[in-house]
Amino acid sequence: PQGYPPQGYPPQGYPPQTQPGSSAPPARPAAPPAQTPGTPGPSHSSPSADGNEAAAKQDRAKEAPARRRRTTALHGRLEQLGLSSLLVMMEMERKDGVLALADAETGQTGRVFLRKGQVIHATVDQEDDLGGRESVYHMIGWTKGTFSFAAMEVDMEDTVQSSTTHLLMEGARLLDERNR
């Protein structure tokens, strides 16, 4: 059987750093205790040997709010990623937010409101007579333009009352009829 070398493995990671104004080389940290297979390693909740566990917890607590404040943002061109692909992706990721689209050919803009990946409302500017479903069907035909997604909590009534699959199939059928 092959064992560990008697002198141990060479240190890994970044080389030790010297403190500014100090000419003495830094002290090497103590090697971690050797472990035999089947014995549990050191617990992450136990205080560290140098007593900096409290400082590490404070640093993690300061970082946590910054991570929570980040919002998902996605933007691109409809030529590269169409509305149907975007809706499938949002459904798979169960995203909450607003997907804004701009059609380069007509200059129209539209918004699709999502909750847990499902379309709950949609509007097309300058088309007040279109309902939620009809707005999605209208925007599925947009092939040139831009889109952007902003993650946020959407608190509104579900006016679409339809699955993404149903919306896309009906939209494709209507688009096919329009192109005949």
JSON list of C-alpha atoms in Angstrom, two decimals:
[
{"chain": "A", "resi": 1, "resn": "PRO", "atom": "CA", "xyz": [0.00, 0.00, 0.00]},
{"chain": "A", "resi": 2, "resn": "GLN", "atom": "CA", "xyz": [1.10, 3.50, -0.80]},
{"chain": "A", "resi": 3, "resn": "GLY", "atom": "CA", "xyz": [1.27, 5.88, 2.16]},
{"chain": "A", "resi": 4, "resn": "TYR", "atom": "CA", "xyz": [2.00, 9.51, 2.77]},
{"chain": "A", "resi": 5, "resn": "PRO", "atom": "CA", "xyz": [5.61, 10.64, 2.30]},
{"chain": "A", "resi": 6, "resn": "PRO", "atom": "CA", "xyz": [7.44, 10.82, 5.64]},
{"chain": "A", "resi": 7, "resn": "GLN", "atom": "CA", "xyz": [8.22, 14.54, 5.28]},
{"chain": "A", "resi": 8, "resn": "GLY", "atom": "CA", "xyz": [4.58, 15.37, 4.36]},
{"chain": "A", "resi": 9, "resn": "TYR", "atom": "CA", "xyz": [3.32, 17.22, 1.33]},
{"chain": "A", "resi": 10, "resn": "PRO", "atom": "CA", "xyz": [4.71, 20.64, 0.42]},
{"chain": "A", "resi": 11, "resn": "PRO", "atom": "CA", "xyz": [2.58, 23.63, 1.53]},
{"chain": "A", "resi": 12, "resn": "GLN", "atom": "CA", "xyz": [-0.09, 24.70, -0.96]},
{"chain": "A", "resi": 13, "resn": "GLY", "atom": "CA", "xyz": [-1.80, 27.99, -1.64]},
{"chain": "A", "resi": 14, "resn": "TYR", "atom": "CA", "xyz": [-0.43, 31.50, -1.57]},
{"chain": "A", "resi": 15, "resn": "PRO", "atom": "CA", "xyz": [3.02, 32.10, -0.10]},
{"chain": "A", "resi": 16, "resn": "PRO", "atom": "CA", "xyz": [3.08, 33.72, 3.35]},
{"chain": "A", "resi": 17, "resn": "GLN", "atom": "CA", "xyz": [3.09, 37.53, 3.26]},
{"chain": "A", "resi": 18, "resn": "THR", "atom": "CA", "xyz": [5.31, 39.84, 5.30]},
{"chain": "A", "resi": 19, "resn": "GLN", "atom": "CA", "xyz": [3.86, 42.76, 7.19]},
{"chain": "A", "resi": 20, "resn": "PRO", "atom": "CA", "xyz": [4.83, 46.23, 5.89]},
{"chain": "A", "resi": 21, "resn": "GLY", "atom": "CA", "xyz": [7.87, 47.55, 7.75]},
{"chain": "A", "resi": 22, "resn": "SER", "atom": "CA", "xyz": [8.89, 44.10, 8.94]},
{"chain": "A", "resi": 23, "resn": "SER", "atom": "CA", "xyz": [12.04, 42.44, 7.64]},
{"chain": "A", "resi": 24, "resn": "ALA", "atom": "CA", "xyz": [11.51, 39.12, 9.40]},
{"chain": "A", "resi": 25, "resn": "PRO", "atom": "CA", "xyz": [9.85, 36.35, 7.41]},
{"chain": "A", "resi": 26, "resn": "PRO", "atom": "CA", "xyz": [6.35, 35.48, 8.64]},
{"chain": "A", "resi": 27, "resn": "ALA", "atom": "CA", "xyz": [5.81, 32.47, 10.83]},
{"chain": "A", "resi": 28, "resn": "ARG", "atom": "CA", "xyz": [4.36, 29.44, 9.09]},
{"chain": "A", "resi": 29, "resn": "PRO", "atom": "CA", "xyz": [0.96, 28.33, 10.28]},
{"chain": "A", "resi": 30, "resn": "ALA", "atom": "CA", "xyz": [0.85, 25.03, 12.10]},
{"chain": "A", "resi": 31, "resn": "ALA", "atom": "CA", "xyz": [0.01, 22.05, 9.92]},
{"chain": "A", "resi": 32, "resn": "PRO", "atom": "CA", "xyz": [-3.49, 20.67, 10.36]},
{"chain": "A", "resi": 33, "resn": "PRO", "atom": "CA", "xyz": [-3.71, 17.54, 12.48]},
{"chain": "A", "resi": 34, "resn": "ALA", "atom": "CA", "xyz": [-3.29, 14.31, 10.58]},
{"chain": "A", "resi": 35, "resn": "GLN", "atom": "CA", "xyz": [-6.47, 12.38, 10.03]},
{"chain": "A", "resi": 36, "resn": "THR", "atom": "CA", "xyz": [-6.98, 8.72, 9.50]},
{"chain": "A", "resi": 37, "resn": "PRO", "atom": "CA", "xyz": [-9.71, 7.50, 7.16]},
{"chain": "A", "resi": 38, "resn": "GLY", "atom": "CA", "xyz": [-13.08, 7.25, 8.87]},
{"chain": "A", "resi": 39, "resn": "THR", "atom": "CA", "xyz": [-12.44, 9.86, 11.54]},
{"chain": "A", "resi": 40, "resn": "PRO", "atom": "CA", "xyz": [-14.37, 13.09, 11.32]},
{"chain": "A", "resi": 41, "resn": "GLY", "atom": "CA", "xyz": [-12.46, 16.24, 10.48]},
{"chain": "A", "resi": 42, "resn": "PRO", "atom": "CA", "xyz": [-12.54, 19.46, 12.45]},
{"chain": "A", "resi": 43, "resn": "SER", "atom": "CA", "xyz": [-15.99, 20.93, 12.84]},
{"chain": "A", "resi": 44, "resn": "HIS", "atom": "CA", "xyz": [-16.68, 24.21, 11.04]},
{"chain": "A", "resi": 45, "resn": "SER", "atom": "CA", "xyz": [-18.66, 25.45, 14.01]},
{"chain": "A", "resi": 46, "resn": "SER", "atom": "CA", "xyz": [-15.87, 25.03, 16.56]},
{"chain": "A", "resi": 47, "resn": "PRO", "atom": "CA", "xyz": [-13.85, 28.13, 17.39]},
{"chain": "A", "resi": 48, "resn": "SER", "atom": "CA", "xyz": [-10.64, 28.41, 15.43]},
{"chain": "A", "resi": 49, "resn": "ALA", "atom": "CA", "xyz": [-7.26, 28.05, 17.09]},
{"chain": "A", "resi": 50, "resn": "ASP", "atom": "CA", "xyz": [-6.38, 31.73, 16.71]},
{"chain": "A", "resi": 51, "resn": "GLY", "atom": "CA", "xyz": [-9.69, 33.03, 18.13]},
{"chain": "A", "resi": 52, "resn": "ASN", "atom": "CA", "xyz": [-10.81, 34.84, 14.96]},
{"chain": "A", "resi": 53, "resn": "GLU", "atom": "CA", "xyz": [-14.11, 32.95, 14.66]},
{"chain": "A", "resi": 54, "resn": "ALA", "atom": "CA", "xyz": [-16.09, 35.97, 15.89]},
{"chain": "A", "resi": 55, "resn": "ALA", "atom": "CA", "xyz": [-14.36, 38.24, 13.38]},
{"chain": "A", "resi": 56, "resn": "ALA", "atom": "CA", "xyz": [-15.06, 35.76, 10.57]},
{"chain": "A", "resi": 57, "resn": "LYS", "atom": "CA", "xyz": [-18.77, 35.65, 11.52]},
{"chain": "A", "resi": 58, "resn": "GLN", "atom": "CA", "xyz": [-18.94, 39.46, 11.50]},
{"chain": "A", "resi": 59, "resn": "ASP", "atom": "CA", "xyz": [-17.34, 39.55, 8.03]},
{"chain": "A", "resi": 60, "resn": "ARG", "atom": "CA", "xyz": [-19.86, 37.01, 6.71]},
{"chain": "A", "resi": 61, "resn": "ALA", "atom": "CA", "xyz": [-22.72, 39.00, 8.26]},
{"chain": "A", "resi": 62, "resn": "LYS", "atom": "CA", "xyz": [-21.54, 42.16, 6.48]},
{"chain": "A", "resi": 63, "resn": "GLU", "atom": "CA", "xyz": [-21.38, 40.34, 3.14]},
{"chain": "A", "resi": 64, "resn": "ALA", "atom": "CA", "xyz": [-24.83, 38.72, 3.45]},
{"chain": "A", "resi": 65, "resn": "PRO", "atom": "CA", "xyz": [-26.96, 41.88, 2.88]},
{"chain": "A", "resi": 66, "resn": "ALA", "atom": "CA", "xyz": [-24.96, 42.73, -0.24]},
{"chain": "A", "resi": 67, "resn": "ARG", "atom": "CA", "xyz": [-25.73, 39.31, -1.69]},
{"chain": "A", "resi": 68, "resn": "ARG", "atom": "CA", "xyz": [-29.43, 39.66, -0.95]},
{"chain": "A", "resi": 69, "resn": "ARG", "atom": "CA", "xyz": [-29.65, 43.04, -2.67]},
{"chain": "A", "resi": 70, "resn": "ARG", "atom": "CA", "xyz": [-28.41, 41.74, -6.01]},
{"chain": "A", "resi": 71, "resn": "THR", "atom": "CA", "xyz": [-31.11, 41.47, -8.62]},
{"chain": "A", "resi": 72, "resn": "THR", "atom": "CA", "xyz": [-31.15, 39.32, -11.68]},
{"chain": "A", "resi": 73, "resn": "ALA", "atom": "CA", "xyz": [-30.77, 41.35, -14.84]},
{"chain": "A", "resi": 74, "resn": "LEU", "atom": "CA", "xyz": [-30.81, 39.94, -18.34]},
{"chain": "A", "resi": 75, "resn": "HIS", "atom": "CA", "xyz": [-30.84, 41.82, -21.61]},
{"chain": "A", "resi": 76, "resn": "GLY", "atom": "CA", "xyz": [-30.18, 41.12, -25.25]},
{"chain": "A", "resi": 77, "resn": "ARG", "atom": "CA", "xyz": [-31.51, 41.10, -28.78]},
{"chain": "A", "resi": 78, "resn": "LEU", "atom": "CA", "xyz": [-34.65, 39.34, -29.97]},
{"chain": "A", "resi": 79, "resn": "GLU", "atom": "CA", "xyz": [-32.71, 38.18, -33.04]},
{"chain": "A", "resi": 80, "resn": "GLN", "atom": "CA", "xyz": [-30.61, 36.02, -30.71]},
{"chain": "A", "resi": 81, "resn": "LEU", "atom": "CA", "xyz": [-33.25, 34.95, -28.18]},
{"chain": "A", "resi": 82, "resn": "GLY", "atom": "CA", "xyz": [-36.94, 35.23, -29.01]},
{"chain": "A", "resi": 83, "resn": "LEU", "atom": "CA", "xyz": [-39.86, 35.66, -26.64]},
{"chain": "A", "resi": 84, "resn": "SER", "atom": "CA", "xyz": [-40.80, 31.97, -26.73]},
{"chain": "A", "resi": 85, "resn": "SER", "atom": "CA", "xyz": [-37.28, 30.94, -25.64]},
{"chain": "A", "resi": 86, "resn": "LEU", "atom": "CA", "xyz": [-37.24, 33.62, -22.96]},
{"chain": "A", "resi": 87, "resn": "LEU", "atom": "CA", "xyz": [-40.57, 32.46, -21.53]},
{"chain": "A", "resi": 88, "resn": "VAL", "atom": "CA", "xyz": [-39.43, 28.83, -21.45]},
{"chain": "A", "resi": 89, "resn": "MET", "atom": "CA", "xyz": [-36.22, 29.84, -19.69]},
{"chain": "A", "resi": 90, "resn": "MET", "atom": "CA", "xyz": [-38.08, 32.00, -17.15]},
{"chain": "A", "resi": 91, "resn": "GLU", "atom": "CA", "xyz": [-40.48, 29.14, -16.45]},
{"chain": "A", "resi": 92, "resn": "MET", "atom": "CA", "xyz": [-37.64, 26.68, -15.91]},
{"chain": "A", "resi": 93, "resn": "GLU", "atom": "CA", "xyz": [-35.90, 29.11, -13.53]},
{"chain": "A", "resi": 94, "resn": "ARG", "atom": "CA", "xyz": [-39.22, 30.03, -11.84]},
{"chain": "A", "resi": 95, "resn": "LYS", "atom": "CA", "xyz": [-38.35, 33.75, -12.07]},
{"chain": "A", "resi": 96, "resn": "ASP", "atom": "CA", "xyz": [-40.38, 36.64, -10.70]},
{"chain": "A", "resi": 97, "resn": "GLY", "atom": "CA", "xyz": [-40.10, 39.95, -12.52]},
{"chain": "A", "resi": 98, "resn": "VAL", "atom": "CA", "xyz": [-40.80, 41.98, -15.63]},
{"chain": "A", "resi": 99, "resn": "LEU", "atom": "CA", "xyz": [-39.65, 41.13, -19.13]},
{"chain": "A", "resi": 100, "resn": "ALA", "atom": "CA", "xyz": [-39.62, 44.28, -21.30]},
{"chain": "A", "resi": 101, "resn": "LEU", "atom": "CA", "xyz": [-39.52, 44.00, -25.09]},
{"chain": "A", "resi": 102, "resn": "ALA", "atom": "CA", "xyz": [-39.04, 46.58, -27.82]},
{"chain": "A", "resi": 103, "resn": "ASP", "atom": "CA", "xyz": [-39.88, 45.79, -31.45]},
{"chain": "A", "resi": 104, "resn": "ALA", "atom": "CA", "xyz": [-37.36, 47.40, -33.81]},
{"chain": "A", "resi": 105, "resn": "GLU", "atom": "CA", "xyz": [-39.71, 47.26, -36.82]},
{"chain": "A", "resi": 106, "resn": "THR", "atom": "CA", "xyz": [-42.80, 48.99, -35.36]},
{"chain": "A", "resi": 107, "resn": "GLY", "atom": "CA", "xyz": [-41.26, 50.83, -32.41]},
{"chain": "A", "resi": 108, "resn": "GLN", "atom": "CA", "xyz": [-43.77, 49.23, -30.04]},
{"chain": "A", "resi": 109, "resn": "THR", "atom": "CA", "xyz": [-42.85, 48.18, -26.52]},
{"chain": "A", "resi": 110, "resn": "GLY", "atom": "CA", "xyz": [-44.40, 45.55, -24.34]},
{"chain": "A", "resi": 111, "resn": "ARG", "atom": "CA", "xyz": [-44.08, 44.07, -20.89]},
{"chain": "A", "resi": 112, "resn": "VAL", "atom": "CA", "xyz": [-44.61, 40.55, -19.61]},
{"chain": "A", "resi": 113, "resn": "PHE", "atom": "CA", "xyz": [-45.10, 40.15, -15.86]},
{"chain": "A", "resi": 114, "resn": "LEU", "atom": "CA", "xyz": [-43.97, 36.83, -14.38]},
{"chain": "A", "resi": 115, "resn": "ARG", "atom": "CA", "xyz": [-44.56, 35.13, -11.05]},
{"chain": "A", "resi": 116, "resn": "LYS", "atom": "CA", "xyz": [-42.72, 31.86, -10.36]},
{"chain": "A", "resi": 117, "resn": "GLY", "atom": "CA", "xyz": [-42.02, 31.59, -14.08]},
{"chain": "A", "resi": 118, "resn": "GLN", "atom": "CA", "xyz": [-45.66, 31.89, -15.15]},
{"chain": "A", "resi": 119, "resn": "VAL", "atom": "CA", "xyz": [-47.01, 34.77, -17.22]},
{"chain": "A", "resi": 120, "resn": "ILE", "atom": "CA", "xyz": [-49.61, 36.56, -15.09]},
{"chain": "A", "resi": 121, "resn": "HIS", "atom": "CA", "xyz": [-50.07, 39.76, -17.10]},
{"chain": "A", "resi": 122, "resn": "ALA", "atom": "CA", "xyz": [-48.83, 41.32, -20.33]},
{"chain": "A", "resi": 123, "resn": "THR", "atom": "CA", "xyz": [-49.28, 44.68, -22.03]},
{"chain": "A", "resi": 124, "resn": "VAL", "atom": "CA", "xyz": [-48.31, 46.26, -25.34]},
{"chain": "A", "resi": 125, "resn": "ASP", "atom": "CA", "xyz": [-47.99, 50.04, -25.40]},
{"chain": "A", "resi": 126, "resn": "GLN", "atom": "CA", "xyz": [-50.30, 51.79, -27.90]},
{"chain": "A", "resi": 127, "resn": "GLU", "atom": "CA", "xyz": [-52.51, 48.65, -27.93]},
{"chain": "A", "resi": 128, "resn": "ASP", "atom": "CA", "xyz": [-54.94, 49.25, -25.05]},
{"chain": "A", "resi": 129, "resn": "ASP", "atom": "CA", "xyz": [-57.57, 46.89, -26.46]},
{"chain": "A", "resi": 130, "resn": "LEU", "atom": "CA", "xyz": [-55.33, 43.81, -26.15]},
{"chain": "A", "resi": 131, "resn": "GLY", "atom": "CA", "xyz": [-55.74, 41.62, -23.09]},
{"chain": "A", "resi": 132, "resn": "GLY", "atom": "CA", "xyz": [-52.90, 39.75, -21.38]},
{"chain": "A", "resi": 133, "resn": "ARG", "atom": "CA", "xyz": [-52.97, 36.66, -23.60]},
{"chain": "A", "resi": 134, "resn": "GLU", "atom": "CA", "xyz": [-53.45, 38.66, -26.79]},
{"chain": "A", "resi": 135, "resn": "SER", "atom": "CA", "xyz": [-50.49, 40.86, -25.85]},
{"chain": "A", "resi": 136, "resn": "VAL", "atom": "CA", "xyz": [-48.26, 37.78, -25.55]},
{"chain": "A", "resi": 137, "resn": "TYR", "atom": "CA", "xyz": [-49.53, 36.47, -28.90]},
{"chain": "A", "resi": 138, "resn": "HIS", "atom": "CA", "xyz": [-48.78, 39.85, -30.47]},
{"chain": "A", "resi": 139, "resn": "MET", "atom": "CA", "xyz": [-45.24, 39.99, -29.04]},
{"chain": "A", "resi": 140, "resn": "ILE", "atom": "CA", "xyz": [-44.37, 36.42, -30.10]},
{"chain": "A", "resi": 141, "resn": "GLY", "atom": "CA", "xyz": [-44.23, 37.73, -33.67]},
{"chain": "A", "resi": 142, "resn": "TRP", "atom": "CA", "xyz": [-41.50, 40.25, -32.84]},
{"chain": "A", "resi": 143, "resn": "THR", "atom": "CA", "xyz": [-38.24, 38.99, -34.31]},
{"chain": "A", "resi": 144, "resn": "LYS", "atom": "CA", "xyz": [-36.11, 42.15, -34.28]},
{"chain": "A", "resi": 145, "resn": "GLY", "atom": "CA", "xyz": [-35.56, 44.35, -31.27]},
{"chain": "A", "resi": 146, "resn": "THR", "atom": "CA", "xyz": [-34.37, 44.16, -27.70]},
{"chain": "A", "resi": 147, "resn": "PHE", "atom": "CA", "xyz": [-35.41, 42.61, -24.42]},
{"chain": "A", "resi": 148, "resn": "SER", "atom": "CA", "xyz": [-34.51, 43.09, -20.78]},
{"chain": "A", "resi": 149, "resn": "PHE", "atom": "CA", "xyz": [-35.54, 41.26, -17.65]},
{"chain": "A", "resi": 150, "resn": "ALA", "atom": "CA", "xyz": [-35.61, 42.78, -14.17]},
{"chain": "A", "resi": 151, "resn": "ALA", "atom": "CA", "xyz": [-36.15, 40.44, -11.24]},
{"chain": "A", "resi": 152, "resn": "MET", "atom": "CA", "xyz": [-38.61, 41.83, -8.72]},
{"chain": "A", "resi": 153, "resn": "GLU", "atom": "CA", "xyz": [-41.63, 40.83, -6.73]},
{"chain": "A", "resi": 154, "resn": "VAL", "atom": "CA", "xyz": [-44.74, 41.09, -8.89]},
{"chain": "A", "resi": 155, "resn": "ASP", "atom": "CA", "xyz": [-47.90, 41.75, -6.91]},
{"chain": "A", "resi": 156, "resn": "MET", "atom": "CA", "xyz": [-50.82, 41.84, -9.32]},
{"chain": "A", "resi": 157, "resn": "GLU", "atom": "CA", "xyz": [-53.79, 39.74, -10.34]},
{"chain": "A", "resi": 158, "resn": "ASP", "atom": "CA", "xyz": [-53.24, 36.88, -12.79]},
{"chain": "A", "resi": 159, "resn": "THR", "atom": "CA", "xyz": [-55.16, 38.06, -15.85]},
{"chain": "A", "resi": 160, "resn": "VAL", "atom": "CA", "xyz": [-53.66, 35.49, -18.23]},
{"chain": "A", "resi": 161, "resn": "GLN", "atom": "CA", "xyz": [-54.75, 32.31, -16.41]},
{"chain": "A", "resi": 162, "resn": "SER", "atom": "CA", "xyz": [-52.84, 30.05, -18.79]},
{"chain": "A", "resi": 163, "resn": "SER", "atom": "CA", "xyz": [-49.71, 27.89, -18.80]},
{"chain": "A", "resi": 164, "resn": "THR", "atom": "CA", "xyz": [-46.61, 28.95, -20.71]},
{"chain": "A", "resi": 165, "resn": "THR", "atom": "CA", "xyz": [-46.91, 25.90, -22.96]},
{"chain": "A", "resi": 166, "resn": "HIS", "atom": "CA", "xyz": [-50.50, 26.79, -23.88]},
{"chain": "A", "resi": 167, "resn": "LEU", "atom": "CA", "xyz": [-49.56, 30.42, -24.56]},
{"chain": "A", "resi": 168, "resn": "LEU", "atom": "CA", "xyz": [-46.68, 29.42, -26.82]},
{"chain": "A", "resi": 169, "resn": "MET", "atom": "CA", "xyz": [-48.65, 26.81, -28.76]},
{"chain": "A", "resi": 170, "resn": "GLU", "atom": "CA", "xyz": [-51.59, 29.13, -29.33]},
{"chain": "A", "resi": 171, "resn": "GLY", "atom": "CA", "xyz": [-49.23, 31.98, -30.22]},
{"chain": "A", "resi": 172, "resn": "ALA", "atom": "CA", "xyz": [-47.42, 29.79, -32.76]},
{"chain": "A", "resi": 173, "resn": "ARG", "atom": "CA", "xyz": [-50.75, 28.73, -34.28]},
{"chain": "A", "resi": 174, "resn": "LEU", "atom": "CA", "xyz": [-51.91, 32.35, -34.61]},
{"chain": "A", "resi": 175, "resn": "LEU", "atom": "CA", "xyz": [-48.55, 33.41, -36.05]},
{"chain": "A", "resi": 176, "resn": "ASP", "atom": "CA", "xyz": [-48.80, 30.61, -38.62]},
{"chain": "A", "resi": 177, "resn": "GLU", "atom": "CA", "xyz": [-52.31, 31.74, -39.60]},
{"chain": "A", "resi": 178, "resn": "ARG", "atom": "CA", "xyz": [-51.11, 35.35, -39.94]},
{"chain": "A", "resi": 179, "resn": "ASN", "atom": "CA", "xyz": [-48.28, 34.31, -42.23]},
{"chain": "A", "resi": 180, "resn": "ARG", "atom": "CA", "xyz": [-50.54, 32.37, -44.63]}
]
